[in-house]
mmCIF file of C-alpha atoms in Angstrom:
data_model
loop_
_atom_site.group_PDB
_atom_site.id
_atom_site.type_symbol
_atom_site.label_atom_id
_atom_site.label_comp_id
_atom_site.label_asym_id
_atom_site.label_seq_id
_atom_site.Cartn_x
_atom_site.Cartn_y
_atom_site.Cartn_z
ATOM 1 C CA MET A 1055 -1.650 -27.798 9.251
ATOM 2 C CA SER A 1056 -4.418 -25.291 9.915
ATOM 3 C CA ARG A 1057 -5.112 -22.354 7.665
ATOM 4 C CA MET A 1058 -4.751 -18.866 9.158
ATOM 5 C CA THR A 1059 -7.538 -16.428 8.326
ATOM 6 C CA PRO A 1060 -8.351 -12.922 9.551
ATOM 7 C CA PHE A 1061 -10.976 -14.494 11.818
ATOM 8 C CA SER A 1062 -8.651 -17.093 13.380
ATOM 9 C CA SER A 1063 -8.110 -15.041 16.517
ATOM 10 C CA PRO A 1064 -9.599 -16.646 19.630
ATOM 11 C CA LEU A 1065 -10.954 -13.183 20.545
ATOM 12 C CA LEU A 1066 -13.273 -13.104 17.514
ATOM 13 C CA LEU A 1067 -16.210 -15.334 18.393
ATOM 14 C CA GLY A 1068 -19.112 -16.144 16.093
ATOM 15 C CA PHE A 1069 -17.618 -14.765 12.868
ATOM 16 C CA ASP A 1070 -17.701 -18.108 11.006
ATOM 17 C CA ALA A 1071 -20.586 -17.010 8.766
ATOM 18 C CA MET A 1072 -18.765 -13.806 7.833
ATOM 19 C CA GLU A 1073 -15.648 -15.755 6.906
ATOM 20 C CA LYS A 1074 -17.688 -18.052 4.638
ATOM 21 C CA THR A 1075 -19.330 -15.022 3.037
ATOM 22 C CA LEU A 1076 -15.938 -13.470 2.280
ATOM 23 C CA GLU A 1077 -14.741 -16.722 0.720
ATOM 24 C CA ARG A 1078 -17.864 -16.889 -1.441
ATOM 25 C CA LEU A 1079 -17.406 -13.275 -2.562
ATOM 26 C CA ALA A 1080 -13.819 -13.954 -3.565
ATOM 27 C CA LYS A 1081 -14.996 -16.719 -5.916
ATOM 28 C CA THR A 1082 -17.573 -14.648 -7.832
ATOM 29 C CA GLY A 1083 -16.288 -13.475 -11.198
ATOM 30 C CA ASP A 1084 -19.335 -12.493 -13.247
ATOM 31 C CA SER A 1085 -19.381 -8.790 -14.052
ATOM 32 C CA TYR A 1086 -22.818 -8.549 -15.671
ATOM 33 C CA PRO A 1087 -24.673 -6.317 -15.241
ATOM 34 C CA PRO A 1088 -22.302 -3.479 -14.411
ATOM 35 C CA TYR A 1089 -23.203 -1.509 -11.290
ATOM 36 C CA ASN A 1090 -22.268 1.483 -9.150
ATOM 37 C CA ILE A 1091 -22.500 1.862 -5.395
ATOM 38 C CA GLU A 1092 -22.656 5.396 -4.078
ATOM 39 C CA ARG A 1093 -22.945 6.990 -0.673
ATOM 40 C CA LEU A 1094 -25.712 9.585 -0.410
ATOM 41 C CA SER A 1095 -25.157 12.271 2.174
ATOM 42 C CA ALA A 1096 -27.495 12.390 5.122
ATOM 43 C CA ALA A 1097 -30.132 15.084 4.977
ATOM 44 C CA ASP A 1098 -32.514 16.382 7.633
ATOM 45 C CA GLY A 1099 -30.846 14.363 10.372
ATOM 46 C CA LYS A 1100 -31.654 11.064 8.680
ATOM 47 C CA ALA A 1101 -29.245 8.149 8.529
ATOM 48 C CA GLU A 1102 -26.702 7.987 5.736
ATOM 49 C CA ARG A 1103 -27.931 6.053 2.697
ATOM 50 C CA LEU A 1104 -26.390 3.907 -0.005
ATOM 51 C CA ARG A 1105 -27.596 3.564 -3.594
ATOM 52 C CA ILE A 1106 -26.824 0.602 -5.839
ATOM 53 C CA THR A 1107 -27.407 1.362 -9.523
ATOM 54 C CA LEU A 1108 -27.390 -1.483 -12.052
ATOM 55 C CA ALA A 1109 -27.306 -1.005 -15.837
ATOM 56 C CA VAL A 1110 -30.235 -3.138 -17.006
ATOM 57 C CA ALA A 1111 -30.980 -1.714 -20.454
ATOM 58 C CA GLY A 1112 -33.585 -3.764 -22.278
ATOM 59 C CA PHE A 1113 -35.147 -5.180 -19.106
ATOM 60 C CA ALA A 1114 -38.710 -4.231 -18.246
ATOM 61 C CA GLU A 1115 -39.980 -4.001 -14.682
ATOM 62 C CA SER A 1116 -41.641 -7.393 -15.097
ATOM 63 C CA ASP A 1117 -38.269 -8.928 -16.107
ATOM 64 C CA LEU A 1118 -36.597 -7.839 -12.844
ATOM 65 C CA ASP A 1119 -36.902 -9.218 -9.332
ATOM 66 C CA VAL A 1120 -35.386 -7.574 -6.239
ATOM 67 C CA THR A 1121 -35.502 -9.616 -3.009
ATOM 68 C CA THR A 1122 -33.750 -9.890 0.317
ATOM 69 C CA GLU A 1123 -32.907 -13.261 1.847
ATOM 70 C CA GLU A 1124 -31.339 -13.263 5.281
ATOM 71 C CA ASN A 1125 -28.421 -10.845 4.874
ATOM 72 C CA GLN A 1126 -28.349 -10.725 1.067
ATOM 73 C CA LEU A 1127 -29.872 -8.414 -1.498
ATOM 74 C CA ILE A 1128 -30.547 -10.448 -4.644
ATOM 75 C CA VAL A 1129 -31.314 -8.852 -7.995
ATOM 76 C CA ARG A 1130 -32.438 -11.186 -10.782
ATOM 77 C CA GLY A 1131 -33.167 -10.406 -14.406
ATOM 78 C CA ARG A 1132 -34.883 -12.739 -16.859
ATOM 79 C CA GLN A 1133 -35.485 -11.943 -20.506
ATOM 80 C CA THR A 1134 -37.141 -14.299 -22.929
ATOM 81 C CA ASP A 1135 -36.421 -14.565 -26.631
ATOM 82 C CA ASP A 1136 -39.062 -12.993 -28.828
ATOM 83 C CA THR A 1137 -39.778 -15.753 -31.353
ATOM 84 C CA GLU A 1138 -42.032 -13.532 -33.490
ATOM 85 C CA ARG A 1139 -39.166 -11.285 -34.567
ATOM 86 C CA GLU A 1140 -36.737 -12.142 -37.360
ATOM 87 C CA PHE A 1141 -33.249 -10.736 -36.802
ATOM 88 C CA LEU A 1142 -30.846 -10.072 -39.648
ATOM 89 C CA HIS A 1143 -28.134 -9.414 -37.060
ATOM 90 C CA ARG A 1144 -28.404 -10.121 -33.354
ATOM 91 C CA GLY A 1145 -25.812 -8.286 -31.279
ATOM 92 C CA ILE A 1146 -27.981 -7.794 -28.209
ATOM 93 C CA ALA A 1147 -28.608 -11.115 -26.538
ATOM 94 C CA ALA A 1148 -31.526 -11.806 -24.231
ATOM 95 C CA ARG A 1149 -29.803 -13.003 -21.104
ATOM 96 C CA GLN A 1150 -30.425 -13.754 -17.493
ATOM 97 C CA PHE A 1151 -28.471 -12.563 -14.493
ATOM 98 C CA GLN A 1152 -28.350 -12.798 -10.751
ATOM 99 C CA ARG A 1153 -26.367 -10.282 -8.730
ATOM 100 C CA CYS A 1154 -26.002 -10.706 -4.952
ATOM 101 C CA PHE A 1155 -24.926 -8.079 -2.448
ATOM 102 C CA VAL A 1156 -24.178 -9.024 1.166
ATOM 103 C CA LEU A 1157 -25.833 -6.635 3.604
ATOM 104 C CA ALA A 1158 -24.458 -5.753 7.003
ATOM 105 C CA ASP A 1159 -26.677 -6.315 10.028
ATOM 106 C CA GLY A 1160 -29.349 -3.649 10.234
ATOM 107 C CA MET A 1161 -29.215 -2.640 6.563
ATOM 108 C CA ARG A 1162 -32.635 -2.343 4.944
ATOM 109 C CA VAL A 1163 -33.892 -1.694 1.439
ATOM 110 C CA ILE A 1164 -35.921 1.509 1.229
ATOM 111 C CA ALA A 1165 -36.908 1.598 -2.453
ATOM 112 C CA ALA A 1166 -36.132 0.368 -5.957
ATOM 113 C CA GLU A 1167 -36.709 2.407 -9.110
ATOM 114 C CA LEU A 1168 -36.253 1.623 -12.820
ATOM 115 C CA LYS A 1169 -35.578 4.664 -15.001
ATOM 116 C CA ASN A 1170 -33.842 4.997 -18.373
ATOM 117 C CA GLY A 1171 -32.418 1.470 -18.217
ATOM 118 C CA LEU A 1172 -30.943 1.955 -14.732
ATOM 119 C CA LEU A 1173 -32.256 0.109 -11.694
ATOM 120 C CA SER A 1174 -31.546 2.092 -8.524
ATOM 121 C CA ILE A 1175 -31.909 0.461 -5.116
ATOM 122 C CA ASP A 1176 -31.692 2.665 -2.024
ATOM 123 C CA LEU A 1177 -30.572 1.261 1.319
ATOM 124 C CA ASP A 1178 -30.094 2.693 4.764
ATOM 125 C CA ARG A 1179 -28.968 1.616 8.186
ATOM 126 C CA PRO A 1180 -30.906 3.211 11.022
ATOM 127 C CA GLU A 1181 -28.822 4.362 13.931
ATOM 128 C CA ALA A 1182 -28.554 1.440 16.339
ATOM 129 C CA GLU A 1183 -29.286 1.923 20.004
ATOM 130 C CA ARG A 1184 -26.300 1.591 22.269
ATOM 131 C CA LEU A 1185 -27.191 -1.254 24.550
ATOM 132 C CA VAL A 1186 -25.276 -1.837 27.759
ATOM 133 C CA ARG A 1187 -26.386 -4.796 29.805
ATOM 134 C CA LYS A 1188 -25.033 -5.867 33.179
ATOM 135 C CA ILE A 1189 -24.421 -9.604 33.434
ATOM 136 C CA ASN A 1190 -24.962 -11.073 36.885
ATOM 137 C CA ILE A 1191 -22.294 -13.436 38.135
ATOM 138 C CA SER A 1192 -23.547 -16.441 40.048
ATOM 139 C CA VAL A 1193 -21.435 -18.013 42.766
ATOM 140 C CA LYS A 1194 -21.572 -21.761 43.303
ATOM 141 C CA ASP A 1195 -20.182 -23.481 46.355
#
């Protein structure tokens, strides 16, 4: 028995990768670090932008890594334990994280900024050209 998915229609061709991405997203359950995604209104005729803000208190710029791989934005944080300090109580753990965001085709990262324990990453999607192409039909005898 075959499994029915939203992409099972014979009219949707080449969406296998998107289906796998959706399955992978459904399996992720880690909620650290917390984040916001906001839509920034377009100004001066520019394309609409998105901003992802992650709460990364305690992380320095050198502890954070923001990269894009294929269609993913990957944010990694690595803190190391300070062995020279003696804690009487340790409620703030040094921890690592990796947070992945799947980007739609054409999305690009404009900038990343760390301020007051918040890492903000701005993205935009330039207006795509409308491309209409005539396909020639060959006739074979």
